[in-house]
mmCIF file of C-alpha atoms in Angstrom:
data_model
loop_
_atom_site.group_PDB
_atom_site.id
_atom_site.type_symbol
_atom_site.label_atom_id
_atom_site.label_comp_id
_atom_site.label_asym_id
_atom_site.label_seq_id
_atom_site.Cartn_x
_atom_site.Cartn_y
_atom_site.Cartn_z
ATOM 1 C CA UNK D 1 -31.885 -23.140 -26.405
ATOM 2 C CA UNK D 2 -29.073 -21.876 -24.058
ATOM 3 C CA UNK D 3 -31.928 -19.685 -21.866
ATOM 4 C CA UNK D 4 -34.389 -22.646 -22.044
ATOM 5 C CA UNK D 5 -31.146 -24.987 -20.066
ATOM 6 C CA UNK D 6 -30.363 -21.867 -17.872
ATOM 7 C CA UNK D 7 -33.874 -23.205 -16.369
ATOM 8 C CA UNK D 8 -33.191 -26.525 -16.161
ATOM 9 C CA UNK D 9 -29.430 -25.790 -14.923
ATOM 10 C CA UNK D 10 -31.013 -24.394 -11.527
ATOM 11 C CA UNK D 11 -33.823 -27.421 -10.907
ATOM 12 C CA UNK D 12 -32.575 -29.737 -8.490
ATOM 13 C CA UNK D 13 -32.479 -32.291 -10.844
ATOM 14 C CA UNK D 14 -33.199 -34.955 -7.906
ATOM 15 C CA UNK D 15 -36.372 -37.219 -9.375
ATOM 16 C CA UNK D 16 -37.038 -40.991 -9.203
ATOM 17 C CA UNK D 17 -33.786 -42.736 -7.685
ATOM 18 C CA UNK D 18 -31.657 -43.411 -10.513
ATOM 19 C CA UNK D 19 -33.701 -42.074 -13.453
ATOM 20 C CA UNK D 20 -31.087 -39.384 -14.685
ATOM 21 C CA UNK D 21 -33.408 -35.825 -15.400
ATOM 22 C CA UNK D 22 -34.956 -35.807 -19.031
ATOM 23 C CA UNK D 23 -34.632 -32.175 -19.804
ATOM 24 C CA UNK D 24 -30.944 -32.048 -18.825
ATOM 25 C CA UNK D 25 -30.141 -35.171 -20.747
ATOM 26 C CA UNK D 26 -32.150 -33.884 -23.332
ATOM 27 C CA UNK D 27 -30.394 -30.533 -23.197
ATOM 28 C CA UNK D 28 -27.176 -32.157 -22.868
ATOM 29 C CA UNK D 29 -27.547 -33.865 -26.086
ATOM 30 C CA UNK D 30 -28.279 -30.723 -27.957
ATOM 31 C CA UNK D 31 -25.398 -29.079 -26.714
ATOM 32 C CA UNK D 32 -22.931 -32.124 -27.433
ATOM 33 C CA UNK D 33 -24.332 -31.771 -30.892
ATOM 34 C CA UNK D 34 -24.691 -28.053 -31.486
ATOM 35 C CA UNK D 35 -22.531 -25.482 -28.624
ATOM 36 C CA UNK D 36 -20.030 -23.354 -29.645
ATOM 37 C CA UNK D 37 -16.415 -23.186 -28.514
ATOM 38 C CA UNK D 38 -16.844 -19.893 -26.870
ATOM 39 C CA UNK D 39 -19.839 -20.935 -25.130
ATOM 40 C CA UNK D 40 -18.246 -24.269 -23.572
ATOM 41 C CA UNK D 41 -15.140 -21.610 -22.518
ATOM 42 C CA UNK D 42 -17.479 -19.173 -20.859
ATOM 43 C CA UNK D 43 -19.400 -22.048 -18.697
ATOM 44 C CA UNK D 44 -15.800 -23.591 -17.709
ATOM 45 C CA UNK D 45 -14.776 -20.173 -16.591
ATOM 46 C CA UNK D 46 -17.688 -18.511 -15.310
ATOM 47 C CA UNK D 47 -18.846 -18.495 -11.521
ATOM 48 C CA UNK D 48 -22.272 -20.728 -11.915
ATOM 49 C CA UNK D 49 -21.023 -24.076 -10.924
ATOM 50 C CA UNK D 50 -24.134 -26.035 -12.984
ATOM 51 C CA UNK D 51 -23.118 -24.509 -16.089
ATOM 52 C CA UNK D 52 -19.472 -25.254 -15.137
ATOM 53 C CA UNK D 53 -20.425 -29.284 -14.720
ATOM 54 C CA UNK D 54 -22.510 -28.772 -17.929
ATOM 55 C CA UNK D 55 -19.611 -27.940 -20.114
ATOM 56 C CA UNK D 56 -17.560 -30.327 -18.662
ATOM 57 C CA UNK D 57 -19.809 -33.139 -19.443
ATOM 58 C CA UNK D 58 -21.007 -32.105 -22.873
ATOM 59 C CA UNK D 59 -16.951 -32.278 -23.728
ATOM 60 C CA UNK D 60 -16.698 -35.599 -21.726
ATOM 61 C CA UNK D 61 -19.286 -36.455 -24.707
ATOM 62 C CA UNK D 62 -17.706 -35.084 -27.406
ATOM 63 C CA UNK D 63 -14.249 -36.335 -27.556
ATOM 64 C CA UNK D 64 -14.754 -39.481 -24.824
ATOM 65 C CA UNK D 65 -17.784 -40.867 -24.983
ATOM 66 C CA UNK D 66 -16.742 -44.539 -23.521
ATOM 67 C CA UNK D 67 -15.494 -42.593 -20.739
ATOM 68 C CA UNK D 68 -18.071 -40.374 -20.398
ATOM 69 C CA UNK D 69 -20.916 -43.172 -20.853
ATOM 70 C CA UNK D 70 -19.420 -45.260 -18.485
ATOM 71 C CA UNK D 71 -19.339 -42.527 -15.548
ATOM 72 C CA UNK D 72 -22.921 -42.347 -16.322
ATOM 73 C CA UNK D 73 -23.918 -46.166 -15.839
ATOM 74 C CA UNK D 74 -21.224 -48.028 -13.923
ATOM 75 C CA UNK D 75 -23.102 -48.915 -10.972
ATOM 76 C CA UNK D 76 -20.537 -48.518 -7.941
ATOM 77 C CA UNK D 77 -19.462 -52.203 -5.919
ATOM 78 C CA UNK D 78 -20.385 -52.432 -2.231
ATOM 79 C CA UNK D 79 -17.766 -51.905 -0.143
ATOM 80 C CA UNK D 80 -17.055 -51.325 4.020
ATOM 81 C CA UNK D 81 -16.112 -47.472 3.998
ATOM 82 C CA UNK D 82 -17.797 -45.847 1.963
ATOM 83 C CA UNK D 83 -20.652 -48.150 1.960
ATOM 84 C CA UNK D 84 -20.352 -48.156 -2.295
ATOM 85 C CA UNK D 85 -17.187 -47.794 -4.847
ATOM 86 C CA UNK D 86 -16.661 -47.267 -8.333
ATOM 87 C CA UNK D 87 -13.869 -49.672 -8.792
ATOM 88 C CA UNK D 88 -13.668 -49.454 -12.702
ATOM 89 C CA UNK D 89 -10.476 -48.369 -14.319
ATOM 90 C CA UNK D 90 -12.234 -46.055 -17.028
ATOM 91 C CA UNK D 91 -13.167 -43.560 -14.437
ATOM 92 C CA UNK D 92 -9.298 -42.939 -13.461
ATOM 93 C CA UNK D 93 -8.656 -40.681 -16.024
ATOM 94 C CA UNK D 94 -9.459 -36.202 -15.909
ATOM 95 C CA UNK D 95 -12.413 -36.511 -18.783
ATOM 96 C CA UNK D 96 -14.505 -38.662 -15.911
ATOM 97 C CA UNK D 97 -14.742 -35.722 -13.398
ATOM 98 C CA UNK D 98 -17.743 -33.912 -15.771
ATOM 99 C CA UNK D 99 -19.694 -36.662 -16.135
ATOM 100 C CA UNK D 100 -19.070 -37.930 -12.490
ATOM 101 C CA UNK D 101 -20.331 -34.428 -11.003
ATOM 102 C CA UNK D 102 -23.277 -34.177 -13.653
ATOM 103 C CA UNK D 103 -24.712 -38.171 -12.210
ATOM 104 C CA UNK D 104 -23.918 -36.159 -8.968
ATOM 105 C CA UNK D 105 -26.155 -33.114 -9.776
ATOM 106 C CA UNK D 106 -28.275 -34.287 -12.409
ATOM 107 C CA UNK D 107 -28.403 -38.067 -12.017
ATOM 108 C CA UNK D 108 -31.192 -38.951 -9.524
ATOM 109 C CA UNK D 109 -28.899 -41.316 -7.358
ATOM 110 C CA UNK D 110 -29.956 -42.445 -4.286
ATOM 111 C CA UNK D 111 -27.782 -41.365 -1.552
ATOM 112 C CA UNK D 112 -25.175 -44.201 -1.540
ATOM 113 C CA UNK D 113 -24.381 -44.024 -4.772
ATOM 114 C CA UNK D 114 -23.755 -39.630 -4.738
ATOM 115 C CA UNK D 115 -21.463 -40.217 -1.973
ATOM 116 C CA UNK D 116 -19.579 -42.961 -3.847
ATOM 117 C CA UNK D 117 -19.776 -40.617 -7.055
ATOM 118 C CA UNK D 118 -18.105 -38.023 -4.741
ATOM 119 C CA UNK D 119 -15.273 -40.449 -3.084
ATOM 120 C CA UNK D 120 -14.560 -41.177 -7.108
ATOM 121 C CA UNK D 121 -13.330 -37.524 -8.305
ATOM 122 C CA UNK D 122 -10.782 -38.593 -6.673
ATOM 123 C CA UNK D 123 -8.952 -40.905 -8.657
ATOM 124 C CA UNK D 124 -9.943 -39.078 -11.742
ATOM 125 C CA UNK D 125 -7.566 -36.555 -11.631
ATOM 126 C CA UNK D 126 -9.742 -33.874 -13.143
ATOM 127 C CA UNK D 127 -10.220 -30.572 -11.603
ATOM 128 C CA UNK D 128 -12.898 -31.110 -9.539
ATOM 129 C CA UNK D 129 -12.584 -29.195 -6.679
ATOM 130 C CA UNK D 130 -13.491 -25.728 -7.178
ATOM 131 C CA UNK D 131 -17.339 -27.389 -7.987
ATOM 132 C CA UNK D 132 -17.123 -29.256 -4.742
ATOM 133 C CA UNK D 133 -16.424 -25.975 -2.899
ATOM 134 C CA UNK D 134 -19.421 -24.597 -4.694
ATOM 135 C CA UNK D 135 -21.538 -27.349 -4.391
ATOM 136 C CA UNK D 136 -20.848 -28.161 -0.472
ATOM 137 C CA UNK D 137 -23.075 -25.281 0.689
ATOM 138 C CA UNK D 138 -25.808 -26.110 -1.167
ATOM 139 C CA UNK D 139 -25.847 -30.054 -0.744
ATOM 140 C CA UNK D 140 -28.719 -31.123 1.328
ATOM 141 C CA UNK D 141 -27.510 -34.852 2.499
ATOM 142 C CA UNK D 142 -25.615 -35.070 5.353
ATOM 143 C CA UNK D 143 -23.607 -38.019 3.930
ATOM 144 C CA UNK D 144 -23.012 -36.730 1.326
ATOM 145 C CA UNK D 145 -21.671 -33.143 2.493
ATOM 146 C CA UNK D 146 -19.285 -35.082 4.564
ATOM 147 C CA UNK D 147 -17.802 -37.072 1.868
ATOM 148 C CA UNK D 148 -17.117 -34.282 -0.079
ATOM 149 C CA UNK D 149 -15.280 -32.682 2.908
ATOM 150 C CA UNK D 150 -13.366 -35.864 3.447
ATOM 151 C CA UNK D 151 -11.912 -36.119 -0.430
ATOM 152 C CA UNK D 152 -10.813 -31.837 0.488
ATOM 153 C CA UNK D 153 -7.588 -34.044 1.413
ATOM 154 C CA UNK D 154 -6.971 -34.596 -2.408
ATOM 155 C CA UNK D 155 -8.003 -31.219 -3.587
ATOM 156 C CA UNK D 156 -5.499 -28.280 -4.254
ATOM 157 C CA UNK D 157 -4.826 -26.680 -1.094
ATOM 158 C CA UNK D 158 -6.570 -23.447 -1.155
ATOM 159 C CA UNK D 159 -9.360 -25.016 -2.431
ATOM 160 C CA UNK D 160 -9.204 -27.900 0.649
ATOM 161 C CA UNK D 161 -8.255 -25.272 3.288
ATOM 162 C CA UNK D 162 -12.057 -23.419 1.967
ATOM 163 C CA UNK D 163 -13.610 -26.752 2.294
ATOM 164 C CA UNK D 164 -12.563 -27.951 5.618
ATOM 165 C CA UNK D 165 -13.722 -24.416 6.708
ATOM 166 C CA UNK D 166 -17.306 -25.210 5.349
ATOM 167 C CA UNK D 167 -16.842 -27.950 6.748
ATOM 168 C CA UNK D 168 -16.462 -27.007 10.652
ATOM 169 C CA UNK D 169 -19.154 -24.354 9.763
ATOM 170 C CA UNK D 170 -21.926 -27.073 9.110
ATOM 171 C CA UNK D 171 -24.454 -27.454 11.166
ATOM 172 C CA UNK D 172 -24.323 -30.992 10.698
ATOM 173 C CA UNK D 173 -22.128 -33.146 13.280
ATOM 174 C CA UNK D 174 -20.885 -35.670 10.866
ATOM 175 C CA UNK D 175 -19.596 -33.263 8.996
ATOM 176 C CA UNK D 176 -17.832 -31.214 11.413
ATOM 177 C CA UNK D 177 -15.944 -34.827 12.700
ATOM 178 C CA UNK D 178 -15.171 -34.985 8.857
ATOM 179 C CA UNK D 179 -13.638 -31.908 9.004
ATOM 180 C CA UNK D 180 -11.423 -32.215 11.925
ATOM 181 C CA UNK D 181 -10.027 -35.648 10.676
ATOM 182 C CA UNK D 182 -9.695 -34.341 7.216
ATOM 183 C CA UNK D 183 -7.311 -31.467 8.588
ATOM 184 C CA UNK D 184 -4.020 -33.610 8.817
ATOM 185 C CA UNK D 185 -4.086 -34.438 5.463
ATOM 186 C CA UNK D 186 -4.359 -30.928 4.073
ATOM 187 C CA UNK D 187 -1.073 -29.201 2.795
ATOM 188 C CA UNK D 188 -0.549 -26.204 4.991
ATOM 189 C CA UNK D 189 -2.627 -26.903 7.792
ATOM 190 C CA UNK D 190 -1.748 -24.749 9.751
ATOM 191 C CA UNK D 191 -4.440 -22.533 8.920
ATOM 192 C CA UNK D 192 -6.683 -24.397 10.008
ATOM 193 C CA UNK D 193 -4.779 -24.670 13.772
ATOM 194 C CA UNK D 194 -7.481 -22.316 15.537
ATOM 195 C CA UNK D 195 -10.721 -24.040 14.000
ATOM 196 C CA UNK D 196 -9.090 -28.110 15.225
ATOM 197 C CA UNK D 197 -9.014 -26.245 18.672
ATOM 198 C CA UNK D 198 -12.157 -24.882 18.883
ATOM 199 C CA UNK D 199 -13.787 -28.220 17.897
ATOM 200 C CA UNK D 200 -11.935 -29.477 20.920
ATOM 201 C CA UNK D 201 -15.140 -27.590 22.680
ATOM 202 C CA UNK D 202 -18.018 -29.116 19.936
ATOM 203 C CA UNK D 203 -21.006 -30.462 21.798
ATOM 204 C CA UNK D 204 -20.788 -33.634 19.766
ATOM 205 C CA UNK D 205 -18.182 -36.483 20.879
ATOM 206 C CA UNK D 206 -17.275 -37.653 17.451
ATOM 207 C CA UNK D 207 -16.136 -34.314 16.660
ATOM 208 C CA UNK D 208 -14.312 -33.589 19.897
ATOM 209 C CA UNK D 209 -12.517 -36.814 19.530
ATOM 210 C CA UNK D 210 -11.413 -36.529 16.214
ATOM 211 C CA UNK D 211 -10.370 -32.443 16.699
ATOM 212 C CA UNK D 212 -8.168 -34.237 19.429
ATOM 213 C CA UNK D 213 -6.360 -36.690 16.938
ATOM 214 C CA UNK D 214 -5.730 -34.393 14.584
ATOM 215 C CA UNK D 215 -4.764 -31.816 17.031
ATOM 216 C CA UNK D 216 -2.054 -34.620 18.276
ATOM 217 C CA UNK D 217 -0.620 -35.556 14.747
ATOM 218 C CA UNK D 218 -0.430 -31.355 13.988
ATOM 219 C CA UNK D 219 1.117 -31.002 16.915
ATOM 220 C CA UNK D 220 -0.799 -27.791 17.431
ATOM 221 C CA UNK D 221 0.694 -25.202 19.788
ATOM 222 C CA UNK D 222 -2.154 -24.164 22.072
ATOM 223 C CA UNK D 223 -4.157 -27.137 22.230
ATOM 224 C CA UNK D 224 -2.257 -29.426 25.225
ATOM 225 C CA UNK D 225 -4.440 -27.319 28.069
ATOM 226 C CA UNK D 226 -7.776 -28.244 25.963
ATOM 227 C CA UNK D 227 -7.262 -31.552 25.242
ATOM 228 C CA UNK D 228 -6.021 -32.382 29.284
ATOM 229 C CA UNK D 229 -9.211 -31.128 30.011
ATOM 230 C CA UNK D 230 -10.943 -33.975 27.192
ATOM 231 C CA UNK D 231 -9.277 -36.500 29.915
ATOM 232 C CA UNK D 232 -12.295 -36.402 32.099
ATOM 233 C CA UNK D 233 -14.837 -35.825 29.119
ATOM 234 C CA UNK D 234 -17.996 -38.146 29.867
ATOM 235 C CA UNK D 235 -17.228 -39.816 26.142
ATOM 236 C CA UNK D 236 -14.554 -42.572 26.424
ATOM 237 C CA UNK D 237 -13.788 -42.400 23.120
ATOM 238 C CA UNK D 238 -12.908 -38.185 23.825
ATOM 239 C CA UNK D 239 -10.430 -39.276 25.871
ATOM 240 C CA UNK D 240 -9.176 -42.300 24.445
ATOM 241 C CA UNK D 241 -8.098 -39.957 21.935
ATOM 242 C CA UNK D 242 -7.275 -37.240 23.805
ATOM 243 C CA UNK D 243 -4.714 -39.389 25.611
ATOM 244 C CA UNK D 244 -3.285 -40.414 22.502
ATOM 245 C CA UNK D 245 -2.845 -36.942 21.201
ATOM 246 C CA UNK D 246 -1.211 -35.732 24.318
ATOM 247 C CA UNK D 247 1.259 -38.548 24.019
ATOM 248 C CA UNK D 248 2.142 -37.625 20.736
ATOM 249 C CA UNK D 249 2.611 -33.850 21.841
ATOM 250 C CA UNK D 250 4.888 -34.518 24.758
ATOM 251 C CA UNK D 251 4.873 -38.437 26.122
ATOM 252 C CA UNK D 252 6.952 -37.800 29.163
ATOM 253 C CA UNK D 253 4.882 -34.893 30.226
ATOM 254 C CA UNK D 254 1.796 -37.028 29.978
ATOM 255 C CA UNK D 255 3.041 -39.782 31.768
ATOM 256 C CA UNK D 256 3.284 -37.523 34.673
ATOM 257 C CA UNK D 257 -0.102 -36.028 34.284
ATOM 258 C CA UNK D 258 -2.096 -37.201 37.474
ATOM 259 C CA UNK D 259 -5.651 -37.253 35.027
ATOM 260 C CA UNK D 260 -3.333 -40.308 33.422
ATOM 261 C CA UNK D 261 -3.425 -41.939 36.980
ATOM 262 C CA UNK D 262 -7.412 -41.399 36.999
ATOM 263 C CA UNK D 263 -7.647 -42.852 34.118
ATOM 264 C CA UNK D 264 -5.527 -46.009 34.730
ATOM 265 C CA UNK D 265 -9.006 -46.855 36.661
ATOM 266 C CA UNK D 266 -11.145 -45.633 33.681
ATOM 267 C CA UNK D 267 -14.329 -48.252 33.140
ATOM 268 C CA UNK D 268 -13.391 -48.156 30.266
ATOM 269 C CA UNK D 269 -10.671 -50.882 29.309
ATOM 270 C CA UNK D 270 -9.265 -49.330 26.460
ATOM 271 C CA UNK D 271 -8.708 -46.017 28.153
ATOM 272 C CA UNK D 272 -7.546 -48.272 30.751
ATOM 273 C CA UNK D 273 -5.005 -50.076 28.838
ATOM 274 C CA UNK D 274 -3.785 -47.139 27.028
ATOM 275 C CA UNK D 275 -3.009 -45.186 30.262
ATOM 276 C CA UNK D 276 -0.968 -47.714 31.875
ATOM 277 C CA UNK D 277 1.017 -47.505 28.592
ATOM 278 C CA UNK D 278 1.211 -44.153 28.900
ATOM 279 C CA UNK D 279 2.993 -43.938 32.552
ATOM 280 C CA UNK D 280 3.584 -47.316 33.381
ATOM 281 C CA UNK D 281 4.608 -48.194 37.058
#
């Protein structure tokens, strides 16, 4: 049985929207009702991250099944940001994270509802971010990658220091901008000093613009040359934010910065507004 659901382990798992995969439900079931202690252990501990979601699902099922039934078939509630939320109390508790991450894997969720499965480890509490880590690189949906760079904020921080690195590594814009606004949040950031300038430099504005908040609110030694230069970027939100950061670096140095006169003229109005408060006459 266990080298049949090796095979199913590595499918993709990803059929009809919402239809959770047969064989690893079916598989699932079998283990609930028949896997050993030691073999549970081994797929908890061991480096395959599928068998690691496995075994902490089939306990979700043994010893918590409201729990683990409801993480299955809540549907989430539409929200603003994220678009979709599991709201319901019985997910805030460590015994949801298996089940959550098996929907994720396993579950056949369109993509609204995976990134509102991933926004809900959360508030579980579990230990769910060493599969995130191993999961990121391997996740196909843009959205979906970036929301599980964003929740990196409530992860352990060696484990959200290696997925905020993934994160600027994507090739994916959205998920480099979630990367440089996830950065603040992350205990010992400072690691991650060299990467918020670079993106500083990223071809895409979102990113640029959020590398400069974040660079502001780290207060980042190294990054006030860069982010004078994001003063004249052709993006107005670049250097909306770029004159925010530098104000929060050093607001008497910035009020004397002639780019800060330039921009008093900006076409934009709320660059305009926000360098007159920045060196007002």
């Amino acid at each position: 049985m266990v080298v049949f659901f090796h095979a199913v382990l590595v499918a993709s798992g990803m059929g009809v929207a919402g239809t959770p995969d047969a064989e690893y439900v079916s598989e699932r079931e079998a283990l609930v009702r028949d896997a050993s202690e030691s073999t549970l252990k081994a797929w908890e501990a061991g480096s395959d991250w599928r068998k690691r979601v496995t075994a902490l699902d089939v306990r979700a099922w043994q010893y918590d099944q409201s729990v683990a039934a409801a993480a299955w078939t809540i549907e989430p509630t539409a929200t603003r940001v994220p678009a979709k939320r599991f709201m319901d109390p019985r997910l805030e508790t460590p015994s949801a994270a298996g089940p959550l991450l098996a929907r994720l894997t396993w579950g056949g969720e369109p993509v609204d509802v995976r990134v509102a499965l991933v926004e809900a480890l959360v508030r579980t509490g579990g230990d769910w971010s060493p599969v995130v880590l191993s999961m990121l690189p391997e996740e196909t949906d843009v959205s979906t990658r970036s929301m599980m760079v964003q929740v990196a904020r409530r992860a352990p921080p060696a484990n959200a220091v290696s997925i905020v690195r993934l994160g600027f590594a994507d090739k994916a814009a959205p998920v480099r901008a979630a990367a440089a606004e996830t950065c603040p949040w992350v205990e010992g950031h400072e690691v991650l000093d060299a990467m918020v300038v670079t993106a500083l430099a990223d071809t895409d504005p979102v990113v640029r613009a959020e590398a400069a908040r974040s660079a502001g609110w780290m207060e980042i030694d190294g990054s006030w040359a860069p982010i004078v230069k994001l003063l004249a970027d052709a993006d107005a939100g670049v250097r909306l934010q770029a004159l925010r950061a530098l104000q929060r670096l050093d607001p008497a140095d910035t009020a004397e910065l002639p780019e800060v006169e330039v921009l008093k003229h900006d076409k934009d109005l709320k660059v305009q507004r926000a360098a007159t408060e920045a060196a007002p006459e």
